[in-house]
Coordinates of C-alpha atoms in Angstrom, one line a residue:
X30 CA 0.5 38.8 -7.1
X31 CA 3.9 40.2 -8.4
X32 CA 5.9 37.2 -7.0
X33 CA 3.0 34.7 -9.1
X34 CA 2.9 36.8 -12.6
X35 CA 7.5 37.0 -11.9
X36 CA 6.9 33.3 -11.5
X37 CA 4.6 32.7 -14.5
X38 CA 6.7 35.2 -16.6
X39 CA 9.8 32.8 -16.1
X40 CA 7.8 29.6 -16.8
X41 CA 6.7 31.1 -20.5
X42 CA 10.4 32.2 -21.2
X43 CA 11.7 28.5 -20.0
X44 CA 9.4 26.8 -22.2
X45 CA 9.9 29.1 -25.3
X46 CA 13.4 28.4 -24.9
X47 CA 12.9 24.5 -24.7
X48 CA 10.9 25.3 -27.9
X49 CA 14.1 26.6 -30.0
X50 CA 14.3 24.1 -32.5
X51 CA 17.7 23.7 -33.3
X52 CA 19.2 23.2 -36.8
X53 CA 18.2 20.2 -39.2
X54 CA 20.7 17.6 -39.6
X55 CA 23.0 17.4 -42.6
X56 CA 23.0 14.2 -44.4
X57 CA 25.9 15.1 -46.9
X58 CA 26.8 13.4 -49.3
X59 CA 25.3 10.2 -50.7
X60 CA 27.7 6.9 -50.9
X61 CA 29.7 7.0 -54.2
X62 CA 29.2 3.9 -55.9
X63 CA 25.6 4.0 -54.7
X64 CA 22.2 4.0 -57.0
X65 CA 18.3 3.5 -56.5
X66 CA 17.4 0.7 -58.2
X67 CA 13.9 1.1 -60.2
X68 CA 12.2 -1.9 -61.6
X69 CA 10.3 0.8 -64.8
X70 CA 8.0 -2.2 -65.3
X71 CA 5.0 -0.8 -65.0
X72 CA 3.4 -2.0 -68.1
X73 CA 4.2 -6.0 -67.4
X74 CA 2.7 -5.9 -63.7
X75 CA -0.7 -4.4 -65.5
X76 CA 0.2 -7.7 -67.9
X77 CA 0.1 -10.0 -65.3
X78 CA -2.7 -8.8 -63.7
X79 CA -4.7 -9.1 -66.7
X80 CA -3.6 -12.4 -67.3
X81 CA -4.5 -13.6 -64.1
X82 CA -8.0 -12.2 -64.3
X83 CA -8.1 -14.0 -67.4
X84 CA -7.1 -17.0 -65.9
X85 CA -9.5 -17.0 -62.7
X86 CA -12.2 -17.6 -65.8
X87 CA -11.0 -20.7 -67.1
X88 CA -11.1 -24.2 -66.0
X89 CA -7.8 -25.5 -63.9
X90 CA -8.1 -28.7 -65.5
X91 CA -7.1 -27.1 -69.2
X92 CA -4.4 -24.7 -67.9
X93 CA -2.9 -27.2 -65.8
X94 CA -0.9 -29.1 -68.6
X95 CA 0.6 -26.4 -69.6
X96 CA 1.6 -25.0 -66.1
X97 CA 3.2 -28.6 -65.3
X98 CA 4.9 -28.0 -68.8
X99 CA 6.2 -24.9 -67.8
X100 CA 7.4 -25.7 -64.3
X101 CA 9.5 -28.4 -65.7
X102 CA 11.2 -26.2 -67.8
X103 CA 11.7 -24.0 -65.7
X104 CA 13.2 -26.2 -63.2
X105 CA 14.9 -27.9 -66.2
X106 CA 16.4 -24.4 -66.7
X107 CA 17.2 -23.9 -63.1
X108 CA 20.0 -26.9 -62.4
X109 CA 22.1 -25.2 -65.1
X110 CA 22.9 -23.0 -62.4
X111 CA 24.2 -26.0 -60.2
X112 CA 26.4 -27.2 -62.8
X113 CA 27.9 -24.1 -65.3
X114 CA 29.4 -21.0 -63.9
X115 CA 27.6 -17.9 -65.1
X116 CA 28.3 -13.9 -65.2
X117 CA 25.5 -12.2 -63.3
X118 CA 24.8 -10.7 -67.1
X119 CA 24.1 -13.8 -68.7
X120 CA 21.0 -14.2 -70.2
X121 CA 20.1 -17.5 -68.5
X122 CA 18.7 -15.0 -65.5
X123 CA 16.6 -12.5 -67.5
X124 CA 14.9 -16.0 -69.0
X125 CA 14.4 -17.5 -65.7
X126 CA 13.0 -14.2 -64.6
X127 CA 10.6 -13.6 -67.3
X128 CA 9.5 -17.5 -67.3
X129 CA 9.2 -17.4 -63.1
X130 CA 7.1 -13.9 -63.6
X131 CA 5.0 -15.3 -66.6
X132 CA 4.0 -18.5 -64.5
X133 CA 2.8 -17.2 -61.9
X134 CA -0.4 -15.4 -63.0
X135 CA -1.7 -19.1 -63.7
X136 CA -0.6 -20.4 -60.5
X137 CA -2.1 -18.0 -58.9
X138 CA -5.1 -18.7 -60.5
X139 CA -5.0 -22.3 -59.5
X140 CA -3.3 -22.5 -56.0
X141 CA -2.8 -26.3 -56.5
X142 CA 0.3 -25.9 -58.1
X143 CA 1.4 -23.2 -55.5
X144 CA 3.9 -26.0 -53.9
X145 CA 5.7 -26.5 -56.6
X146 CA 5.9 -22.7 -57.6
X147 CA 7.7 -22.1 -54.0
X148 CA 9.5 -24.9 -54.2
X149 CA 11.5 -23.9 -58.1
X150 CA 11.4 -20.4 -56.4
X151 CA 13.5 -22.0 -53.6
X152 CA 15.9 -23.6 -56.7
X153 CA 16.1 -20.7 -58.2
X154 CA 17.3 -18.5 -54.7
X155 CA 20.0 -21.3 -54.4
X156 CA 21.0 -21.9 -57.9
X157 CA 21.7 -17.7 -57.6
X158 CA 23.0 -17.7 -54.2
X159 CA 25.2 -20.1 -55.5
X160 CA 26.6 -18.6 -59.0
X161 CA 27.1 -15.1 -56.5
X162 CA 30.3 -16.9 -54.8
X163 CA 32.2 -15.7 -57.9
X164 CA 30.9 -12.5 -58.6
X165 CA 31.4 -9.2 -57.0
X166 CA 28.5 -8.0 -55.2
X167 CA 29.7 -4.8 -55.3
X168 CA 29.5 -3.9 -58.4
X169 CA 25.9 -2.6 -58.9
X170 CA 25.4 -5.2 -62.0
X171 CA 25.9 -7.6 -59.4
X172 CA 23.4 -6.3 -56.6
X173 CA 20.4 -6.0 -59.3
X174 CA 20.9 -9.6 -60.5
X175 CA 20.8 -10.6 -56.9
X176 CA 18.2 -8.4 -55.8
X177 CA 16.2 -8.8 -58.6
X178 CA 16.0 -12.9 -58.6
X179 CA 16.0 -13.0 -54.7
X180 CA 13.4 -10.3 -54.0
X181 CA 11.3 -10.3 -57.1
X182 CA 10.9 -13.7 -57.1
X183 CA 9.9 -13.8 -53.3
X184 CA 7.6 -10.5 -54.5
X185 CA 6.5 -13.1 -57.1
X186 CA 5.3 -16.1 -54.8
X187 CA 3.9 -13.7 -52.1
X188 CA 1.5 -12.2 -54.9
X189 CA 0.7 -15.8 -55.1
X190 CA 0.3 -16.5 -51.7
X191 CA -2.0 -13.5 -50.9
X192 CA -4.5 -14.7 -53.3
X193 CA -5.3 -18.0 -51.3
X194 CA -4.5 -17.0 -47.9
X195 CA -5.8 -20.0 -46.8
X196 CA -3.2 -21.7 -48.6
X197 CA -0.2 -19.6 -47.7
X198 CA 3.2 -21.7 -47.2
X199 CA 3.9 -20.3 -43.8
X200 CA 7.5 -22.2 -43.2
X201 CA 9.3 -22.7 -46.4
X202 CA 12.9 -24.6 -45.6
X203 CA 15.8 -23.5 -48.0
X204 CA 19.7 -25.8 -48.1
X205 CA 19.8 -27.9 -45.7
X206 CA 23.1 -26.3 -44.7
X207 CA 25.3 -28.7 -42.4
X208 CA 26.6 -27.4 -39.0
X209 CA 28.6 -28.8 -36.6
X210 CA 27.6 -26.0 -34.0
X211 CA 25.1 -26.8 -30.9
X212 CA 21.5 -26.8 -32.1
X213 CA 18.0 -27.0 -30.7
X214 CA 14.8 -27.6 -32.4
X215 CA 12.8 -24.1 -32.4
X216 CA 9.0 -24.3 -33.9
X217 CA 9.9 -27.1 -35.8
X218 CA 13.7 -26.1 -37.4
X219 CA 16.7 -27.2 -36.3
X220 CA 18.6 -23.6 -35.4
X221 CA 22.3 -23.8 -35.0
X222 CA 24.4 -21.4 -32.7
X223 CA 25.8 -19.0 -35.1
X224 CA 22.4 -18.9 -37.1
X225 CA 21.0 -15.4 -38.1
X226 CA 17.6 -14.3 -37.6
X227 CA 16.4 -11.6 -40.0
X228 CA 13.3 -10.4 -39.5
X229 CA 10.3 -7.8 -40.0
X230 CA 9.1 -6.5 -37.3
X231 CA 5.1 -4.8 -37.5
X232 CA 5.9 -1.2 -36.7
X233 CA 5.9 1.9 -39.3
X234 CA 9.6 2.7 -38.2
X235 CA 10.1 -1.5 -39.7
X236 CA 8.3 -0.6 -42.9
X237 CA 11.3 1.8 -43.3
X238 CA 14.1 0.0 -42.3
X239 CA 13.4 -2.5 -45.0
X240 CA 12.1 0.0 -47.3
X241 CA 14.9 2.7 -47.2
X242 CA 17.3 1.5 -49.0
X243 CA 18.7 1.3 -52.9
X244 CA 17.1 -2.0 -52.8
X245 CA 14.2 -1.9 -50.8
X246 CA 13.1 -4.7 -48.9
X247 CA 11.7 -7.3 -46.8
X248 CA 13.5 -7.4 -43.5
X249 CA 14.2 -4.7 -40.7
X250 CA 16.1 -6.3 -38.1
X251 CA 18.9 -8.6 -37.7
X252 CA 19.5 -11.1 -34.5
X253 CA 22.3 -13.8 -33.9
X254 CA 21.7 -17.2 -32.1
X255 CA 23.4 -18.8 -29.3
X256 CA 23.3 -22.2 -28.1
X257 CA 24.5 -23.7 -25.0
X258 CA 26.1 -26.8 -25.6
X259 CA 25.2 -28.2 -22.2
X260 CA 21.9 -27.2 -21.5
X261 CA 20.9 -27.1 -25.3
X262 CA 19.2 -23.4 -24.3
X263 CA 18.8 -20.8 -27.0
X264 CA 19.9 -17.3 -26.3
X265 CA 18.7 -14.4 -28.6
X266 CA 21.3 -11.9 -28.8
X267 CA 19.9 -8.4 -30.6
X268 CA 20.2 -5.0 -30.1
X269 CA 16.6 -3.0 -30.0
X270 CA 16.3 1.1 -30.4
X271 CA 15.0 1.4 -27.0
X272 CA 17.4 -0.5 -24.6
X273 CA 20.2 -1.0 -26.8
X274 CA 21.8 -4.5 -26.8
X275 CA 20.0 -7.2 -24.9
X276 CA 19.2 -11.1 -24.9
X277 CA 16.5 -12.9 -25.3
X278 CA 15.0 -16.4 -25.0
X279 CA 13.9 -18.3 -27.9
X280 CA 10.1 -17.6 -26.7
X281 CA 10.8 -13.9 -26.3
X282 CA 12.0 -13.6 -29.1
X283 CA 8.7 -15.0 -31.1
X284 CA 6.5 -13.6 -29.0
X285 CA 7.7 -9.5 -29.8
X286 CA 5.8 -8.4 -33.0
X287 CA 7.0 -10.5 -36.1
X288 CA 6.0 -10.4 -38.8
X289 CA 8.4 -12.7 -41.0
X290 CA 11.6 -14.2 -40.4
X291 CA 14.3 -15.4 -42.0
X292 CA 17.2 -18.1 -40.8
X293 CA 20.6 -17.7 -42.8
X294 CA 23.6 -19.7 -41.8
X295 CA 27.5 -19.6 -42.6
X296 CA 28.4 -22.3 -45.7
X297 CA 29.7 -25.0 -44.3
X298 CA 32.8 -24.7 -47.5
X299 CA 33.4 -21.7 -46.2
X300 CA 37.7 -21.4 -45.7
X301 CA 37.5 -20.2 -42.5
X302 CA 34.9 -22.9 -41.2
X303 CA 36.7 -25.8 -43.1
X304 CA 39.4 -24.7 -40.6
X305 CA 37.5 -24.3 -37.6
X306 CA 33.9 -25.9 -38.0
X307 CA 33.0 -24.5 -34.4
X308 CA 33.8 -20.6 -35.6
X309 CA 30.0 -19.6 -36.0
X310 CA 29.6 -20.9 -31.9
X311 CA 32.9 -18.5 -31.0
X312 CA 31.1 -15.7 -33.1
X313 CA 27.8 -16.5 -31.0
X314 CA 29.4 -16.8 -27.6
X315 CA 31.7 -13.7 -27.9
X316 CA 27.6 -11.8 -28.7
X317 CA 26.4 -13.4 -25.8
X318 CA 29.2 -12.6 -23.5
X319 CA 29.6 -9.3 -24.8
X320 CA 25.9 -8.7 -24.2
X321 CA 26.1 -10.2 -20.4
X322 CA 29.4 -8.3 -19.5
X323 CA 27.6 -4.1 -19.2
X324 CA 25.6 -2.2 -20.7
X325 CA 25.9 -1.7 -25.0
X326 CA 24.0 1.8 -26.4
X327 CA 22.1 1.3 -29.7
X328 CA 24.0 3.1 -32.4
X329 CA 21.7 5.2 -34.1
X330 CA 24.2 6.9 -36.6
X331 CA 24.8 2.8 -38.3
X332 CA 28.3 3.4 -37.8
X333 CA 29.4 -0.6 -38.5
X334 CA 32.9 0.6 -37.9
X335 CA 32.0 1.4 -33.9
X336 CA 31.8 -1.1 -31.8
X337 CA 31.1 1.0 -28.7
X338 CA 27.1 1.2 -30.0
X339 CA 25.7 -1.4 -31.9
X340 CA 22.8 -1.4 -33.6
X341 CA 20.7 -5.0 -35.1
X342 CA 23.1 -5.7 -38.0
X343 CA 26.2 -5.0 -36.0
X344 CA 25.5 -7.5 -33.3
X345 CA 26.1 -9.7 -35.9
X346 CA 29.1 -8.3 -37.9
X347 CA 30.9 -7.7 -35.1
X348 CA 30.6 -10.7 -33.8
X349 CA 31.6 -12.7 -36.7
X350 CA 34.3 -10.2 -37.7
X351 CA 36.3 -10.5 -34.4
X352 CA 36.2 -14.4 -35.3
X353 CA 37.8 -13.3 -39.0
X354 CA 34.6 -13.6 -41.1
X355 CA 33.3 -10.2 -42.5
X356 CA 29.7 -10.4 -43.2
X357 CA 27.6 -8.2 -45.8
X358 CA 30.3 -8.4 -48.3
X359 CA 27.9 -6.1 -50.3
X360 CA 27.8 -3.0 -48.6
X361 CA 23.9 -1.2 -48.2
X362 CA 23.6 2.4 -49.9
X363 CA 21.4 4.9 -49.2
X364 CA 21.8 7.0 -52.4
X365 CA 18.2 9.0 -52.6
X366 CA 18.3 12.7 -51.4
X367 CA 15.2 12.6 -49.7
X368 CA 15.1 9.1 -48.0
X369 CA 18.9 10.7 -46.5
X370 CA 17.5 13.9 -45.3
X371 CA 14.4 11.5 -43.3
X372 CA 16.8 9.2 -41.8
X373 CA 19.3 12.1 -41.2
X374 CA 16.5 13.5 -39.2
X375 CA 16.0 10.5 -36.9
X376 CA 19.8 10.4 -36.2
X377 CA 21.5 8.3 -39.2
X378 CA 25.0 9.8 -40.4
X379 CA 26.8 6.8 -42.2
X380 CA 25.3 6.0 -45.3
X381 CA 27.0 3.2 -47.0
X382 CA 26.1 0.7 -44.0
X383 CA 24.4 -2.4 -43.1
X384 CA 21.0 -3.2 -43.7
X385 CA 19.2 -6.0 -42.5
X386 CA 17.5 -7.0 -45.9
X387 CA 20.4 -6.9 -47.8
X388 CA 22.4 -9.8 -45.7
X389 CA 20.2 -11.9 -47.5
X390 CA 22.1 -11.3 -50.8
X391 CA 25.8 -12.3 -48.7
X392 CA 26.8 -15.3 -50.8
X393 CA 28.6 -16.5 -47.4
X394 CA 25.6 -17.4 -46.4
X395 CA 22.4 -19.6 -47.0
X396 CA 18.8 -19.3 -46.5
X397 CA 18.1 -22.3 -44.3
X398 CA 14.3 -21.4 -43.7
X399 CA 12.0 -18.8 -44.1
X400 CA 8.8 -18.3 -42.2
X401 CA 5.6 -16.1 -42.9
X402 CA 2.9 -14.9 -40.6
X403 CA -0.2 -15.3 -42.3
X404 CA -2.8 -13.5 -40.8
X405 CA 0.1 -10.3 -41.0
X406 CA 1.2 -10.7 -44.8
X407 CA -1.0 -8.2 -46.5
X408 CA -0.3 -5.8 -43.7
X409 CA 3.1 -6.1 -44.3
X410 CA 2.6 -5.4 -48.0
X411 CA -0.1 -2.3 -46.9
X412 CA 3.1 -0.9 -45.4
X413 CA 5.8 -1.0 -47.5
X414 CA 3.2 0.8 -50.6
X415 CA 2.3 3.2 -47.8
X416 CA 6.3 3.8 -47.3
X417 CA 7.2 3.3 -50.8
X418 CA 4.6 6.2 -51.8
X419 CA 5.9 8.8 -48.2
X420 CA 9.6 8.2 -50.0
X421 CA 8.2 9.5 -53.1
X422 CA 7.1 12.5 -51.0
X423 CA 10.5 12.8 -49.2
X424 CA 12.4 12.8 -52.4
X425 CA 9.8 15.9 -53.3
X426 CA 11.0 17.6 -50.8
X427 CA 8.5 16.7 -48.0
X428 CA 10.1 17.6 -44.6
X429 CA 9.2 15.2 -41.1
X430 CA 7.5 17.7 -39.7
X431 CA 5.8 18.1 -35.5
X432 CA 4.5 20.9 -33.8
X433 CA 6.8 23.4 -32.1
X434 CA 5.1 23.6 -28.7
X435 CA 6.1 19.8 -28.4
X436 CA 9.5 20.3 -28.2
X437 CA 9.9 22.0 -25.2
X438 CA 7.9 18.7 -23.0
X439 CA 10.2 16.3 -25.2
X440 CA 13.1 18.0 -24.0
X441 CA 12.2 17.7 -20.3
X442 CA 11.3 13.6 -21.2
X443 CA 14.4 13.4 -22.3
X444 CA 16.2 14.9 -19.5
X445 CA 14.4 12.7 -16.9
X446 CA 15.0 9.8 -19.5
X447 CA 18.4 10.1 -18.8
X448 CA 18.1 10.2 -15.4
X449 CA 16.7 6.8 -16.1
X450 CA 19.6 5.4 -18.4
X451 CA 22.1 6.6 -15.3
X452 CA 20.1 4.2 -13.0
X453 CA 20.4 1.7 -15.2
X454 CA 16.5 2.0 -16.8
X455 CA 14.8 3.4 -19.6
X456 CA 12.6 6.5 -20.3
X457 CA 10.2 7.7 -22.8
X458 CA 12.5 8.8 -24.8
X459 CA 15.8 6.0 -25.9
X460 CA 19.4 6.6 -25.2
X461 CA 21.3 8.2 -27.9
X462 CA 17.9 9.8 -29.3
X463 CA 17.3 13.6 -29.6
X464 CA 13.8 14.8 -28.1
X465 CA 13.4 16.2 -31.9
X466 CA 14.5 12.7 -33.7
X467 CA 11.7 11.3 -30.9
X468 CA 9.0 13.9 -32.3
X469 CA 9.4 13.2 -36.2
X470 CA 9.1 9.5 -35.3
X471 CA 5.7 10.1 -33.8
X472 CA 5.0 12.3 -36.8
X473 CA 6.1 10.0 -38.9
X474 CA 4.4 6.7 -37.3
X475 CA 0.9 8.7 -36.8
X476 CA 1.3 9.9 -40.9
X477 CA 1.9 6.4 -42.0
X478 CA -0.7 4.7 -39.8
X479 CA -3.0 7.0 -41.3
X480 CA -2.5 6.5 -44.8
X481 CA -2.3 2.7 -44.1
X482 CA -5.7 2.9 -42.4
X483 CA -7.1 4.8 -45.7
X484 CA -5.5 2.3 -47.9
X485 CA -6.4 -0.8 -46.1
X486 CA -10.0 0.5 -46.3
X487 CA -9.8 1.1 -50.2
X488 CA -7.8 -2.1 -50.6
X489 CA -10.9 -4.1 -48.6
X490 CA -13.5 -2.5 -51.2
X491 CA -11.4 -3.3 -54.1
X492 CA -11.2 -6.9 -53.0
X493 CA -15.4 -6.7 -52.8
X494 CA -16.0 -5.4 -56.4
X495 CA -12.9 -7.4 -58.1
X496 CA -13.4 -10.6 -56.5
X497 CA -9.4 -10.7 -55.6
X498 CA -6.9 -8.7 -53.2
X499 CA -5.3 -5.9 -54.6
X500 CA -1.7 -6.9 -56.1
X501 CA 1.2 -4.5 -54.7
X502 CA 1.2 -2.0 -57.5
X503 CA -2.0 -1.8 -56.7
X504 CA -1.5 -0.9 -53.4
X505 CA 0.9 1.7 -54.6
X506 CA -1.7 3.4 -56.8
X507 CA -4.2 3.4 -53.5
X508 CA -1.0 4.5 -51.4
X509 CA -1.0 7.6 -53.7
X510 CA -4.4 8.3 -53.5
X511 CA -4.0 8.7 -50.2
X512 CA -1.5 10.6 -49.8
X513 CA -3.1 13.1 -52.1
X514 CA -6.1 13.3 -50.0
X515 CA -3.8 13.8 -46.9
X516 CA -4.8 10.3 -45.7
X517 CA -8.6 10.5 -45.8
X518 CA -8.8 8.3 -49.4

């Protein structure tokens, strides 16, 4: 009896001490030259909601003149951009901005015209894109002209799109940017080796990659293409959270949860690849070899300056620097207090880094093609509200929170986890995570999939009474709802 209570004794005083938590992470200090950027346009989203409702109640036929009307101007307005240089202050973008934003209540309202409004949304992209080369996308004047075309208008055609989901544009091809690289046709595109593959994955841990940022948005994962110019085969070369760097075949790749992706590709007038029009397939193969030749950790502090851990946007950037081209010439900040203190709690330390959604605004580069997932896309805007309205929280002060008798069975997971990772495997808990970063991302995950849940409920009985799915400010207004009634709605 004494030998089972000395036994039982030590068993409670192990566990309590694998239940010392130890002390929250510091984020420090935010990036310098970093700032949130806040659209403060409540009143003309309300507008164009009213508008549209407006519009749903008259006949296509008499609206459509004028839509045509507008879309040629508007077009009209857009090849300026091809042809004069412009400062990103210039008016000519806060008039294609309102104009593009005005339109598409009527669209919307009569989805015939939905080609065309993707297709002067495409112009518009390039015509930016293009005008970028000579600015400085470091300078925060320059970022919000960039992110506020690129994303808003994308925001723009999406609210669009979700109103006729049956007539959603799923693949919508961008410049037809020459390459003399190895290529092979993938779901109808033509990928080159040296393409980039941003993407979203359909996790809550994706919402916030692509939401937790200055510029929040779209895309949470970064992977570079290689192709054999023998054999014509694709190789997928990415890093993931859980195994760290790894490749992939073109139908692995699709077949992991996506829920949009994006193909960008080095400009063919680039200096570098004038000089060398093969530099994007070095940059591919020395990701591939590098990948092939041992074992690369996922880097979950987003050091880009360590090349020992990689994580998704790294793969990429370190690929292309060794071959002389640095990608993301616009650095990502992570300004906000609280959105620091949540990632600084999953095991983030650099700050001013690189993000996957904001290679997109890299005027190196050009959107060849993006893609959609229809049957996903309201999802995918049910999660970044849900996110969106948690940050709002987090900057209150809200803390990731688990329960302290957890810690103590995460801490032995971990241990035989790396057990795992010395055999060459993987545990339940991933290399370079601490059993504490593992419980807040449960936490985390089960909070948001809870409000999302409530929201996606209240969203489905809003579509009943108003006839139409909720637009995204919408969504935030349910997302805040509940959050205030702790997920229940």
């Amino acid at each position: 009896m004494k030998i089972a209570s000395t036994t039982a004794g030590a068993l409670v005083a192990s566990f309590l001490a694998l239940s010392i938590p130890g002390s929250p992470p510091d984020p420090g200090d935010g990036p310098v030259r970093g700032q949130s950027f806040v659209w403060n346009q409540d009143s003309l989203w309300i507008a164009l909601e009213s508008q549209y409702v407006a519009a749903r109640d008259s006949d296509c036929d008499e609206i459509s003149e004028s839509v045509v009307a507008r879309s040629l101007n508007l077009q009209s307005a857009t090849q300026e951009l091809r042809h004069s240089p412009y400062e990103y202050d210039h008016s000519i973008f806060d008039s294609l901005e309102t104009a593009f934003f005005d339109l598409a209540p009527a669209v919307a309202a009569c989805p015939d015209h939905l080609p065309d409004f993707v297709a002067t949304y495409r112009e518009i992209r390039d015509g930016i894109k293009h005008q970028s080369r000579d600015w400085d996308v470091n300078t925060i004047g320059a970022r919000q002209r960039l992110y506020r075309s690129l994303y808003g208008g994308r925001a723009a055609v999406e609210e669009v799109m979700l109103q006729h989901s049956d007539e959603m544009v799923t693949l919508v091809e961008g410049r037809a940017e020459p390459s003399a690289t190895p290529s092979v046709e993938i779901n109808g595109l033509q990928i080159h080796s040296g393409d980039i593959l941003v993407s979203r994955g359909g996790y809550p841990t994706s919402a916030l990659i692509s939401r937790g940022n200055d510029y929040p948005g779209n895309f949470s994962h970064i992977a570079l293409v290689h192709v054999d110019g023998s054999t014509r085969q694709a190789s997928i070369i990415e890093a993931h959270i859980e195994v760290g760097v790894t490749v992939a075949t073109a139908e692995q790749y699709l077949q992991d949860k996506k829920l949009r992706i994006m193909v960008l590709r080095p400009r063919a007038d680039l200096p570098a690849l004038i000089e060398d029009p093969m530099l994007p397939h070095r940059a591919a193969t020395l990701a591939l070899e590098g990948a092939l030749g041992g074992h690369i950790p996922y880097d979950f502090e987003m050091d880009y300056n360590d090349p020992s851990r990689l994580f998704c946007s790294e793969v990429a950037s370190a690929a292309y620097g060794e071959v002389g081209v640095t990608l993301w010439m616009g650095l990502s900040t992570i300004s906000s207090d609280g959105l620091r203190r949540w990632l600084s709690a999953f095991g983030v330390r650099h700050f001013e880094t690189q993000e996957p959604s904001d290679l997109e605004y890299d005027p190196q580069l050009a959107v060849v093609a993006e893609w959609r997932d229809p049957e996903t896309l309201f999802k995918d805007h049910i999660d970044n509200a849900v996110i969106d309205v948690m940050l709002e929280g987090a900057e209150r002060g809200d803390d990731l929170d688990f329960e302290w008798y957890r810690l103590a069975p995460a801490r032995i997971a971990k241990a035989y986890s790396w057990l795992r990772n010395q055999a060459g495997g993987t545990g339940p808990i991933p290399e370079g995570m601490s059993p504490a970063a593992a419980l807040r991302n449960k936490s985390f995950s089960d909070r948001h999939d809870t409000i999302a849940a409530t929201v996606y409920r209240d969203a489905t009985r809003f579509r009943s009474e108003q006839g139409y799915p909720p637009p995204y400010w919408k969504l935030i207004e349910l997302s805040r709802l509940a959050v205030a009634g702790g997920g229940d709605g």
